Amino acid sequence: MSGAEVPQVLFVCVHNAGRSQMAAAFLRHLGAGRVRVRSAGSAPADTVNPAVVQAMAEVGVDIAANVPKVLTTEAVRASDVVITMGCGDACPFYPGRRYLDWVLPDPAGQGVEAVRPIRDRVRVLVEDLLEELGAPGAGGREGSSP
């Protein structure tokens, strides 16, 4: 990937209703157009987890209109970085892609109190990813909660 290219990142979890939705929303929000972002699930849910929507709204990121999407080989092929969050072997592997696995609790069936620490950890991981990609978020982590 040359310095002139916009990095493309794909977040994958099983249902695309929680962790991958939060990560994609934070990367879009903090990356401010410097990164192309996708998210998908190996077995997508019908809707995004309401507790995840609420937890993200609390930090000013609206994902209420998001819809879980199915993981496609095209999405993986088009991405420079593929970040899995519990999809295991369902995520296809293509040479030349960077694969990361973020081990995070699944927010499925959890209330907003349980989702908040997951959300905060996802934000830190996304901020670190932005720095690695050479596209640091505006203001970094200063003044934000971990």
PDB file of C-alpha atoms in Angstrom:
ATOM      1  CA  MET A   1       0.000   0.000   0.000  1.00  0.00           C
ATOM      2  CA  SER A   2       1.566   3.306  -1.016  1.00  0.00           C
ATOM      3  CA  GLY A   3       1.267   6.458   1.067  1.00  0.00           C
ATOM      4  CA  ALA A   4      -1.181   7.961  -1.452  1.00  0.00           C
ATOM      5  CA  GLU A   5      -3.720   5.160  -1.142  1.00  0.00           C
ATOM      6  CA  VAL A   6      -6.620   5.294   1.290  1.00  0.00           C
ATOM      7  CA  PRO A   7      -6.359   2.204   3.518  1.00  0.00           C
ATOM      8  CA  GLN A   8      -9.385  -0.095   3.422  1.00  0.00           C
ATOM      9  CA  VAL A   9     -10.405  -1.877   6.613  1.00  0.00           C
ATOM     10  CA  LEU A  10     -12.995  -4.615   7.101  1.00  0.00           C
ATOM     11  CA  PHE A  11     -14.343  -5.499  10.567  1.00  0.00           C
ATOM     12  CA  VAL A  12     -15.891  -8.954  10.895  1.00  0.00           C
ATOM     13  CA  CYS A  13     -17.835 -10.609  13.698  1.00  0.00           C
ATOM     14  CA  VAL A  14     -20.468 -13.331  13.612  1.00  0.00           C
ATOM     15  CA  HIS A  15     -23.653 -11.241  13.701  1.00  0.00           C
ATOM     16  CA  ASN A  16     -22.341  -7.814  12.568  1.00  0.00           C
ATOM     17  CA  ALA A  17     -24.649  -6.434  15.254  1.00  0.00           C
ATOM     18  CA  GLY A  18     -22.220  -5.343  17.967  1.00  0.00           C
ATOM     19  CA  ARG A  19     -18.422  -5.336  18.014  1.00  0.00           C
ATOM     20  CA  SER A  20     -17.846  -4.903  14.283  1.00  0.00           C
ATOM     21  CA  GLN A  21     -20.535  -2.202  14.082  1.00  0.00           C
ATOM     22  CA  MET A  22     -18.898  -0.265  16.930  1.00  0.00           C
ATOM     23  CA  ALA A  23     -15.423  -0.610  15.432  1.00  0.00           C
ATOM     24  CA  ALA A  24     -16.556   0.477  11.964  1.00  0.00           C
ATOM     25  CA  ALA A  25     -18.478   3.443  13.380  1.00  0.00           C
ATOM     26  CA  PHE A  26     -15.503   4.600  15.462  1.00  0.00           C
ATOM     27  CA  LEU A  27     -13.126   4.233  12.511  1.00  0.00           C
ATOM     28  CA  ARG A  28     -15.464   6.241  10.255  1.00  0.00           C
ATOM     29  CA  HIS A  29     -15.920   8.877  12.973  1.00  0.00           C
ATOM     30  CA  LEU A  30     -12.278   9.181  14.070  1.00  0.00           C
ATOM     31  CA  GLY A  31     -10.755   8.539  10.648  1.00  0.00           C
ATOM     32  CA  ALA A  32     -12.765  11.369   9.088  1.00  0.00           C
ATOM     33  CA  GLY A  33     -12.525  10.082   5.519  1.00  0.00           C
ATOM     34  CA  ARG A  34      -8.873   8.986   5.705  1.00  0.00           C
ATOM     35  CA  VAL A  35      -9.836   5.306   5.811  1.00  0.00           C
ATOM     36  CA  ARG A  36     -12.403   3.285   3.832  1.00  0.00           C
ATOM     37  CA  VAL A  37     -14.434   1.216   6.294  1.00  0.00           C
ATOM     38  CA  ARG A  38     -16.618  -1.881   5.941  1.00  0.00           C
ATOM     39  CA  SER A  39     -18.151  -4.275   8.424  1.00  0.00           C
ATOM     40  CA  ALA A  40     -19.831  -7.641   7.947  1.00  0.00           C
ATOM     41  CA  GLY A  41     -20.859 -10.828   9.701  1.00  0.00           C
ATOM     42  CA  SER A  42     -20.516 -14.500   8.892  1.00  0.00           C
ATOM     43  CA  ALA A  43     -24.122 -14.996  10.093  1.00  0.00           C
ATOM     44  CA  PRO A  44     -25.564 -11.466  10.245  1.00  0.00           C
ATOM     45  CA  ALA A  45     -28.416 -10.616  12.606  1.00  0.00           C
ATOM     46  CA  ASP A  46     -31.551  -8.821  11.433  1.00  0.00           C
ATOM     47  CA  THR A  47     -30.741  -5.640  13.365  1.00  0.00           C
ATOM     48  CA  VAL A  48     -27.929  -3.990  15.291  1.00  0.00           C
ATOM     49  CA  ASN A  49     -28.018  -4.746  19.024  1.00  0.00           C
ATOM     50  CA  PRO A  50     -30.109  -1.974  20.710  1.00  0.00           C
ATOM     51  CA  ALA A  51     -27.712  -1.801  23.695  1.00  0.00           C
ATOM     52  CA  VAL A  52     -24.836  -1.212  21.238  1.00  0.00           C
ATOM     53  CA  VAL A  53     -26.821   1.557  19.495  1.00  0.00           C
ATOM     54  CA  GLN A  54     -27.485   3.179  22.896  1.00  0.00           C
ATOM     55  CA  ALA A  55     -23.862   2.858  24.069  1.00  0.00           C
ATOM     56  CA  MET A  56     -22.580   4.457  20.863  1.00  0.00           C
ATOM     57  CA  ALA A  57     -25.151   7.274  21.062  1.00  0.00           C
ATOM     58  CA  GLU A  58     -23.813   8.071  24.544  1.00  0.00           C
ATOM     59  CA  VAL A  59     -20.463   8.994  22.945  1.00  0.00           C
ATOM     60  CA  GLY A  60     -22.013  10.930  20.063  1.00  0.00           C
ATOM     61  CA  VAL A  61     -21.859   8.238  17.368  1.00  0.00           C
ATOM     62  CA  ASP A  62     -25.228   7.412  15.782  1.00  0.00           C
ATOM     63  CA  ILE A  63     -25.509   3.881  14.374  1.00  0.00           C
ATOM     64  CA  ALA A  64     -29.287   3.553  14.733  1.00  0.00           C
ATOM     65  CA  ALA A  65     -29.785   3.283  10.948  1.00  0.00           C
ATOM     66  CA  ASN A  66     -27.027   0.674  10.444  1.00  0.00           C
ATOM     67  CA  VAL A  67     -28.011  -2.736   9.092  1.00  0.00           C
ATOM     68  CA  PRO A  68     -25.927  -5.906   9.556  1.00  0.00           C
ATOM     69  CA  LYS A  69     -24.356  -7.127   6.306  1.00  0.00           C
ATOM     70  CA  VAL A  70     -23.238 -10.566   5.164  1.00  0.00           C
ATOM     71  CA  LEU A  71     -19.521 -11.243   4.811  1.00  0.00           C
ATOM     72  CA  THR A  72     -18.505 -11.611   1.165  1.00  0.00           C
ATOM     73  CA  THR A  73     -15.244 -12.677  -0.419  1.00  0.00           C
ATOM     74  CA  GLU A  74     -15.352  -9.418  -2.391  1.00  0.00           C
ATOM     75  CA  ALA A  75     -15.292  -7.373   0.836  1.00  0.00           C
ATOM     76  CA  VAL A  76     -12.256  -9.310   2.080  1.00  0.00           C
ATOM     77  CA  ARG A  77     -10.497  -9.067  -1.287  1.00  0.00           C
ATOM     78  CA  ALA A  78     -11.047  -5.264  -1.406  1.00  0.00           C
ATOM     79  CA  SER A  79      -9.615  -4.700   2.081  1.00  0.00           C
ATOM     80  CA  ASP A  80      -6.024  -4.034   3.120  1.00  0.00           C
ATOM     81  CA  VAL A  81      -6.695  -4.927   6.751  1.00  0.00           C
ATOM     82  CA  VAL A  82      -9.244  -7.502   7.952  1.00  0.00           C
ATOM     83  CA  ILE A  83     -10.035  -7.448  11.661  1.00  0.00           C
ATOM     84  CA  THR A  84     -11.946 -10.392  13.053  1.00  0.00           C
ATOM     85  CA  MET A  85     -13.818 -10.439  16.331  1.00  0.00           C
ATOM     86  CA  GLY A  86     -14.933 -13.993  16.828  1.00  0.00           C
ATOM     87  CA  CYS A  87     -15.821 -15.148  13.302  1.00  0.00           C
ATOM     88  CA  GLY A  88     -13.180 -17.883  13.448  1.00  0.00           C
ATOM     89  CA  ASP A  89     -12.782 -19.978  10.320  1.00  0.00           C
ATOM     90  CA  ALA A  90     -15.723 -18.306   8.551  1.00  0.00           C
ATOM     91  CA  CYS A  91     -13.476 -15.460   7.391  1.00  0.00           C
ATOM     92  CA  PRO A  92     -11.825 -16.218   4.041  1.00  0.00           C
ATOM     93  CA  PHE A  93      -8.070 -15.744   3.784  1.00  0.00           C
ATOM     94  CA  TYR A  94      -6.405 -13.956   0.870  1.00  0.00           C
ATOM     95  CA  PRO A  95      -2.663 -13.405   0.516  1.00  0.00           C
ATOM     96  CA  GLY A  96      -1.530  -9.803   0.743  1.00  0.00           C
ATOM     97  CA  ARG A  97      -4.097  -8.816   3.386  1.00  0.00           C
ATOM     98  CA  ARG A  98      -3.185  -8.010   6.958  1.00  0.00           C
ATOM     99  CA  TYR A  99      -5.298  -9.996   9.414  1.00  0.00           C
ATOM    100  CA  LEU A 100      -5.809  -9.028  13.046  1.00  0.00           C
ATOM    101  CA  ASP A 101      -7.984 -10.698  15.655  1.00  0.00           C
ATOM    102  CA  TRP A 102      -9.362  -8.470  18.371  1.00  0.00           C
ATOM    103  CA  VAL A 103     -10.447 -10.594  21.333  1.00  0.00           C
ATOM    104  CA  LEU A 104     -13.470  -8.806  22.770  1.00  0.00           C
ATOM    105  CA  PRO A 105     -16.486 -10.010  24.756  1.00  0.00           C
ATOM    106  CA  ASP A 106     -19.621 -10.499  22.666  1.00  0.00           C
ATOM    107  CA  PRO A 107     -22.254  -7.873  23.571  1.00  0.00           C
ATOM    108  CA  ALA A 108     -25.102 -10.121  22.345  1.00  0.00           C
ATOM    109  CA  GLY A 109     -27.809 -10.367  24.983  1.00  0.00           C
ATOM    110  CA  GLN A 110     -26.052  -7.822  27.216  1.00  0.00           C
ATOM    111  CA  GLY A 111     -27.465  -4.588  28.564  1.00  0.00           C
ATOM    112  CA  VAL A 112     -25.894  -1.190  27.985  1.00  0.00           C
ATOM    113  CA  GLU A 113     -23.975  -1.396  31.297  1.00  0.00           C
ATOM    114  CA  ALA A 114     -22.080  -4.442  29.982  1.00  0.00           C
ATOM    115  CA  VAL A 115     -21.638  -2.929  26.508  1.00  0.00           C
ATOM    116  CA  ARG A 116     -19.974   0.304  27.688  1.00  0.00           C
ATOM    117  CA  PRO A 117     -16.595  -1.263  28.627  1.00  0.00           C
ATOM    118  CA  ILE A 118     -16.575  -3.200  25.323  1.00  0.00           C
ATOM    119  CA  ARG A 119     -17.311   0.052  23.452  1.00  0.00           C
ATOM    120  CA  ASP A 120     -14.498   1.837  25.286  1.00  0.00           C
ATOM    121  CA  ARG A 121     -12.006  -0.959  24.510  1.00  0.00           C
ATOM    122  CA  VAL A 122     -13.054  -0.932  20.832  1.00  0.00           C
ATOM    123  CA  ARG A 123     -12.406   2.810  20.681  1.00  0.00           C
ATOM    124  CA  VAL A 124      -8.867   2.391  22.040  1.00  0.00           C
ATOM    125  CA  LEU A 125      -8.146  -0.385  19.523  1.00  0.00           C
ATOM    126  CA  VAL A 126      -9.469   1.779  16.678  1.00  0.00           C
ATOM    127  CA  GLU A 127      -7.367   4.764  17.794  1.00  0.00           C
ATOM    128  CA  ASP A 128      -4.288   2.520  17.857  1.00  0.00           C
ATOM    129  CA  LEU A 129      -5.171   1.180  14.391  1.00  0.00           C
ATOM    130  CA  LEU A 130      -5.482   4.713  13.018  1.00  0.00           C
ATOM    131  CA  GLU A 131      -2.009   5.520  14.301  1.00  0.00           C
ATOM    132  CA  GLU A 132      -0.592   2.327  12.745  1.00  0.00           C
ATOM    133  CA  LEU A 133      -2.212   3.179   9.413  1.00  0.00           C
ATOM    134  CA  GLY A 134      -0.694   6.654   9.530  1.00  0.00           C
ATOM    135  CA  ALA A 135      -4.139   8.254   9.747  1.00  0.00           C
ATOM    136  CA  PRO A 136      -4.346   9.393  13.394  1.00  0.00           C
ATOM    137  CA  GLY A 137      -7.716  10.564  14.597  1.00  0.00           C
ATOM    138  CA  ALA A 138      -8.355  14.208  15.334  1.00  0.00           C
ATOM    139  CA  GLY A 139      -7.006  14.935  18.801  1.00  0.00           C
ATOM    140  CA  GLY A 140      -6.003  11.330  19.491  1.00  0.00           C
ATOM    141  CA  ARG A 141      -6.935  10.007  22.913  1.00  0.00           C
ATOM    142  CA  GLU A 142      -6.424  13.238  24.802  1.00  0.00           C
ATOM    143  CA  GLY A 143      -9.430  13.942  26.952  1.00  0.00           C
ATOM    144  CA  SER A 144     -11.266  10.773  25.933  1.00  0.00           C
ATOM    145  CA  SER A 145     -12.095   7.955  28.268  1.00  0.00           C
ATOM    146  CA  PRO A 146     -10.241   4.665  27.649  1.00  0.00           C
TER     147      PRO A 146
END
